[in-house]
Amino acid sequence: MRRKMEWAGKGKHLGGIPRKMLFMAVGAFAKAVSNLLNTSSVHNADTLIHLVRSRPSGVPLITVSNHMSTLDDPVMWGFNGFPTCDSNLARWVLAAEDICFKNPVFSYFFRLGKCIPITRGAGIYQEHMNEALEHLSNGAWLHTFPEGKVCQEDAPIRRLKWGTASLIVRAPVTPIVLPIVHRGFEEVMPENYWFGRRPLFPLCNKMINIVVGEPIEFDLPRMRQMAISLSHNFPVPAKGWPGIPHHGLDEAAQRCLYMAISEKIQRVMESLRCSDKSSVKR
């Protein structure tokens, strides 16, 4: 399958000028919504900023967060001190194809914004996931919303999709995985504001709270061996996934491994959510 408008997402497109201009404009919007129109509080921001600016060369970064509104990205990067307008440091992000890429204008805009189209329901081995993997192979920063869709309820982190886990496993250099949990965006951009529609503009005078965790550690060699062992006891219908022969992972072993990684990320995110909720009550 041909990758949708991938050329517009390349840094050399028209000398990189359209991308730089877009990030300056969107970055200014994010900072205005985050800091001028609303109030933002960020816990452990230095960890995120350090990893974005100064992680070891060639080491990719994956940030994962809950998904409270259509404004989470880019506004969550608009807090004071974050290099929101720097297109070189900016994240790549997995974005829903049916929302962000539904016509050529949207496709061009979001491609300039370093968005990668993902077809929901098309599985973890769809072509654009390979594109995300290529960016990780180059040491880039990728943000994902592993819950897979917006949820504006004050509820536990839902079961995560396996796409993020598959990228962690398949990346040539194991990425640093940083969890982020936030609340408040559901009030800035509510899904059912007026006759079941979102407001035309972000709402004001809301409190946005962002909690950045610490990098999640994965003992991947041990987890791979455990997955291979467990896979013999849990036969599942095959979907035709390609194997990962250099690690001895057939489809069944991959399923066990992706489940284990996803459950660990979910537990860490839920722990962050609960700690943030407790601090808000105090």
Short mmCIF file of C-alpha atoms in Angstrom, two decimals:
data_model
loop_
_atom_site.label_atom_id
_atom_site.label_comp_id
_atom_site.label_asym_id
_atom_site.label_seq_id
_atom_site.Cartn_x
_atom_site.Cartn_y
_atom_site.Cartn_z
CA MET A 1 0.00 0.00 0.00
CA ARG A 2 1.33 3.44 -0.90
CA ARG A 3 1.91 5.65 2.11
CA LYS A 4 -0.48 8.57 2.12
CA MET A 5 1.27 11.85 1.20
CA GLU A 6 4.47 10.75 2.94
CA TRP A 7 6.52 13.22 0.88
CA ALA A 8 4.87 16.16 2.73
CA GLY A 9 6.14 14.80 6.02
CA LYS A 10 9.78 14.76 5.00
CA GLY A 11 12.02 17.39 6.54
CA LYS A 12 13.44 18.41 3.17
CA HIS A 13 10.03 19.16 1.64
CA LEU A 14 10.34 22.70 0.19
CA GLY A 15 13.48 23.21 2.23
CA GLY A 16 11.66 22.47 5.47
CA ILE A 17 10.07 25.93 5.45
CA PRO A 18 6.39 24.80 5.51
CA ARG A 19 7.07 22.48 8.44
CA LYS A 20 8.88 25.20 10.41
CA MET A 21 6.10 27.71 9.77
CA LEU A 22 3.43 25.21 10.80
CA PHE A 23 5.16 24.31 14.04
CA MET A 24 5.67 27.96 14.90
CA ALA A 25 1.96 28.65 14.34
CA VAL A 26 0.65 25.52 16.05
CA GLY A 27 3.18 25.92 18.85
CA ALA A 28 1.97 29.46 19.49
CA PHE A 29 -1.62 28.19 19.52
CA ALA A 30 -0.72 25.42 21.98
CA LYS A 31 1.03 27.83 24.32
CA ALA A 32 -1.87 30.29 24.16
CA VAL A 33 -4.46 27.61 24.99
CA SER A 34 -2.27 26.04 27.66
CA ASN A 35 -0.99 29.14 29.43
CA LEU A 36 -3.05 32.20 28.48
CA LEU A 37 -6.58 30.91 28.08
CA ASN A 38 -6.21 28.20 30.71
CA THR A 39 -3.94 27.25 33.60
CA SER A 40 -1.50 24.35 33.23
CA SER A 41 0.35 22.44 35.90
CA VAL A 42 3.06 19.95 34.91
CA HIS A 43 4.67 17.50 37.30
CA ASN A 44 8.16 16.22 36.46
CA ALA A 45 8.41 18.31 33.29
CA ASP A 46 12.22 18.30 33.46
CA THR A 47 12.34 14.57 32.72
CA LEU A 48 10.36 15.01 29.51
CA ILE A 49 12.30 18.08 28.40
CA HIS A 50 15.63 16.35 29.07
CA LEU A 51 14.68 13.28 27.05
CA VAL A 52 13.38 15.38 24.17
CA ARG A 53 16.48 17.58 24.07
CA SER A 54 19.35 15.47 25.38
CA ARG A 55 18.76 11.72 25.25
CA PRO A 56 21.69 9.65 23.88
CA SER A 57 22.21 9.91 20.13
CA GLY A 58 20.37 7.25 18.17
CA VAL A 59 18.14 6.22 21.07
CA PRO A 60 14.44 6.62 20.22
CA LEU A 61 11.83 7.93 22.62
CA ILE A 62 8.22 6.77 22.86
CA THR A 63 5.84 8.79 25.01
CA VAL A 64 2.46 7.29 25.82
CA SER A 65 -0.54 9.05 27.29
CA ASN A 66 -4.25 8.79 27.90
CA HIS A 67 -6.51 10.46 25.33
CA MET A 68 -9.03 12.95 26.74
CA SER A 69 -9.77 15.17 23.72
CA THR A 70 -8.91 16.01 20.14
CA LEU A 71 -6.70 18.81 21.48
CA ASP A 72 -4.44 16.64 23.66
CA ASP A 73 -1.85 16.89 20.94
CA PRO A 74 -0.58 19.59 20.40
CA VAL A 75 -1.78 21.49 23.49
CA MET A 76 -0.18 19.08 25.97
CA TRP A 77 3.21 20.24 24.65
CA GLY A 78 2.36 23.92 25.13
CA PHE A 79 3.44 24.28 28.75
CA ASN A 80 6.11 26.80 29.75
CA GLY A 81 9.67 25.66 29.09
CA PHE A 82 8.86 23.07 26.45
CA PRO A 83 10.32 23.62 22.92
CA THR A 84 6.87 23.52 21.33
CA CYS A 85 7.78 25.55 18.25
CA ASP A 86 10.96 23.64 17.33
CA SER A 87 10.07 21.36 14.42
CA ASN A 88 13.35 19.46 14.71
CA LEU A 89 12.68 18.41 18.30
CA ALA A 90 8.95 17.83 17.79
CA ARG A 91 7.37 14.41 18.17
CA TRP A 92 6.01 12.19 15.48
CA VAL A 93 2.54 11.04 16.44
CA LEU A 94 0.17 8.29 15.35
CA ALA A 95 -3.07 9.92 14.17
CA ALA A 96 -6.42 8.46 13.15
CA GLU A 97 -6.64 8.35 9.38
CA ASP A 98 -10.44 8.79 9.28
CA ILE A 99 -10.20 12.06 11.24
CA CYS A 100 -6.90 13.70 10.32
CA PHE A 101 -6.45 12.44 6.77
CA LYS A 102 -9.93 12.50 5.31
CA ASN A 103 -9.11 14.90 2.45
CA PRO A 104 -5.97 16.22 0.70
CA VAL A 105 -5.91 19.51 2.65
CA PHE A 106 -6.07 17.77 6.01
CA SER A 107 -3.55 15.18 4.87
CA TYR A 108 -1.03 17.83 3.85
CA PHE A 109 -1.54 19.82 7.06
CA PHE A 110 -1.12 16.86 9.38
CA ARG A 111 1.77 15.44 7.39
CA LEU A 112 3.61 18.74 7.81
CA GLY A 113 2.84 18.37 11.51
CA LYS A 114 4.73 15.05 11.66
CA CYS A 115 1.58 12.94 11.97
CA ILE A 116 1.50 9.33 10.76
CA PRO A 117 -1.89 8.05 9.56
CA ILE A 118 -3.15 4.93 11.28
CA THR A 119 -6.23 3.04 10.12
CA ARG A 120 -8.11 1.95 13.21
CA GLY A 121 -8.92 -1.73 13.09
CA ALA A 122 -6.31 -2.51 10.41
CA GLY A 123 -3.95 -4.21 12.84
CA ILE A 124 -0.45 -3.62 14.13
CA TYR A 125 1.29 -4.65 10.91
CA GLN A 126 -0.32 -2.11 8.61
CA GLU A 127 2.01 -0.20 6.32
CA HIS A 128 2.08 3.06 8.26
CA MET A 129 3.21 1.25 11.40
CA ASN A 130 6.32 0.38 9.43
CA GLU A 131 6.73 4.09 8.76
CA ALA A 132 6.60 4.76 12.51
CA LEU A 133 9.18 2.03 13.02
CA GLU A 134 11.50 3.70 10.49
CA HIS A 135 11.39 6.93 12.47
CA LEU A 136 12.20 5.06 15.67
CA SER A 137 15.07 3.37 13.84
CA ASN A 138 16.44 6.87 13.20
CA GLY A 139 16.32 7.72 16.90
CA ALA A 140 13.20 9.90 16.68
CA TRP A 141 10.57 10.73 19.27
CA LEU A 142 7.15 9.13 18.73
CA HIS A 143 4.01 9.83 20.75
CA THR A 144 1.13 7.36 20.88
CA PHE A 145 -2.30 7.18 22.47
CA PRO A 146 -2.37 3.44 23.14
CA GLU A 147 -5.97 3.42 24.37
CA GLY A 148 -6.88 3.96 20.73
CA LYS A 149 -9.65 6.54 21.08
CA VAL A 150 -10.84 9.55 23.07
CA CYS A 151 -12.37 8.86 26.47
CA GLN A 152 -13.58 11.85 28.51
CA GLU A 153 -14.77 9.91 31.53
CA ASP A 154 -12.90 9.92 34.82
CA ALA A 155 -12.23 6.21 34.55
CA PRO A 156 -9.29 3.79 34.81
CA ILE A 157 -6.90 3.52 31.88
CA ARG A 158 -8.48 1.13 29.41
CA ARG A 159 -6.92 -1.96 27.92
CA LEU A 160 -4.18 -0.78 25.59
CA LYS A 161 -3.88 -1.63 21.92
CA TRP A 162 -0.80 -3.63 21.04
CA GLY A 163 0.64 -1.31 18.40
CA THR A 164 2.92 0.55 20.80
CA ALA A 165 4.21 -2.70 22.27
CA SER A 166 4.99 -4.04 18.80
CA LEU A 167 7.06 -0.94 18.03
CA ILE A 168 9.01 -1.32 21.27
CA VAL A 169 9.82 -4.93 20.39
CA ARG A 170 10.64 -4.38 16.71
CA ALA A 171 12.76 -1.23 17.05
CA PRO A 172 16.47 -1.95 16.38
CA VAL A 173 17.38 0.07 19.48
CA THR A 174 14.97 -0.36 22.39
CA PRO A 175 13.18 2.96 22.88
CA ILE A 176 12.96 4.87 26.11
CA VAL A 177 9.27 4.62 27.07
CA LEU A 178 7.92 7.55 29.06
CA PRO A 179 4.34 7.51 30.45
CA ILE A 180 2.26 10.69 30.71
CA VAL A 181 -1.20 11.09 32.23
CA HIS A 182 -3.26 14.26 32.03
CA ARG A 183 -6.66 15.64 32.97
CA GLY A 184 -8.46 18.84 32.03
CA PHE A 185 -8.46 18.60 28.25
CA GLU A 186 -11.92 17.05 28.42
CA GLU A 187 -13.10 20.42 29.77
CA VAL A 188 -11.12 22.51 27.29
CA MET A 189 -12.57 20.57 24.34
CA PRO A 190 -15.63 18.55 25.46
CA GLU A 191 -17.03 16.09 22.94
CA ASN A 192 -20.67 16.92 23.74
CA TYR A 193 -20.68 20.64 24.30
CA TRP A 194 -23.48 21.86 22.05
CA PHE A 195 -26.06 19.45 20.59
CA GLY A 196 -23.57 16.61 20.74
CA ARG A 197 -20.78 18.57 19.04
CA ARG A 198 -17.45 19.97 20.12
CA PRO A 199 -17.09 23.73 20.59
CA LEU A 200 -15.68 25.67 17.65
CA PHE A 201 -12.87 27.02 19.82
CA PRO A 202 -11.15 25.76 22.97
CA LEU A 203 -12.89 26.75 26.19
CA CYS A 204 -11.20 29.03 28.72
CA ASN A 205 -10.49 29.23 32.44
CA LYS A 206 -9.95 25.50 32.86
CA MET A 207 -7.26 23.68 34.81
CA ILE A 208 -4.98 21.34 32.86
CA ASN A 209 -2.88 18.94 34.91
CA ILE A 210 -0.12 16.86 33.33
CA VAL A 211 1.87 14.21 35.18
CA VAL A 212 5.06 12.94 33.56
CA GLY A 213 6.26 9.65 34.97
CA GLU A 214 9.68 8.04 34.91
CA PRO A 215 10.90 5.85 32.02
CA ILE A 216 9.45 2.35 32.15
CA GLU A 217 12.07 -0.36 32.31
CA PHE A 218 11.57 -3.53 30.26
CA ASP A 219 13.75 -6.61 30.58
CA LEU A 220 13.04 -7.57 26.98
CA PRO A 221 15.31 -10.67 26.80
CA ARG A 222 13.58 -12.16 29.82
CA MET A 223 10.13 -11.11 28.60
CA ARG A 224 10.80 -12.66 25.17
CA GLN A 225 11.79 -15.98 26.72
CA MET A 226 8.75 -15.92 28.98
CA ALA A 227 6.50 -15.17 26.00
CA ILE A 228 7.96 -18.04 23.98
CA SER A 229 7.40 -20.40 26.88
CA LEU A 230 3.85 -19.24 27.55
CA SER A 231 2.85 -19.26 23.89
CA HIS A 232 2.98 -23.06 23.78
CA ASN A 233 0.11 -23.21 26.28
CA PHE A 234 -2.12 -20.59 24.66
CA PRO A 235 -2.79 -21.49 21.03
CA VAL A 236 -4.71 -18.77 19.18
CA PRO A 237 -6.07 -18.48 15.64
CA ALA A 238 -3.37 -17.13 13.36
CA LYS A 239 -3.80 -13.78 11.64
CA GLY A 240 -0.79 -14.13 9.38
CA TRP A 241 1.61 -11.92 11.30
CA PRO A 242 5.22 -12.08 10.12
CA GLY A 243 7.56 -13.74 12.56
CA ILE A 244 10.54 -12.06 14.20
CA PRO A 245 13.06 -14.81 13.53
CA HIS A 246 16.16 -13.21 15.12
CA HIS A 247 14.33 -13.32 18.44
CA GLY A 248 12.53 -16.60 17.80
CA LEU A 249 9.11 -14.97 18.04
CA ASP A 250 6.33 -16.57 16.06
CA GLU A 251 2.86 -15.07 16.04
CA ALA A 252 1.75 -16.77 19.25
CA ALA A 253 4.87 -15.62 21.12
CA GLN A 254 4.41 -12.09 19.82
CA ARG A 255 0.87 -12.02 21.16
CA CYS A 256 2.06 -13.06 24.62
CA LEU A 257 4.88 -10.52 24.57
CA TYR A 258 2.78 -7.61 23.30
CA MET A 259 0.15 -8.37 25.92
CA ALA A 260 2.74 -8.39 28.72
CA ILE A 261 4.30 -5.10 27.61
CA SER A 262 0.92 -3.43 27.15
CA GLU A 263 -0.29 -4.54 30.56
CA LYS A 264 2.85 -3.16 32.20
CA ILE A 265 2.40 0.22 30.50
CA GLN A 266 -1.27 0.24 31.49
CA ARG A 267 -0.43 -0.45 35.14
CA VAL A 268 2.12 2.36 35.25
CA MET A 269 -0.28 4.81 33.59
CA GLU A 270 -3.07 3.86 35.98
CA SER A 271 -0.74 4.34 38.94
CA LEU A 272 0.09 7.85 37.66
CA ARG A 273 -3.61 8.58 37.17
CA CYS A 274 -4.48 7.50 40.70
CA SER A 275 -1.62 9.47 42.26
CA ASP A 276 -2.65 12.56 40.33
CA LYS A 277 -6.28 12.13 41.35
CA SER A 278 -5.28 11.80 45.01
CA SER A 279 -3.15 14.95 44.86
CA VAL A 280 -6.02 16.91 43.26
CA LYS A 281 -8.39 15.84 46.07
CA ARG A 282 -5.90 16.98 48.71
#
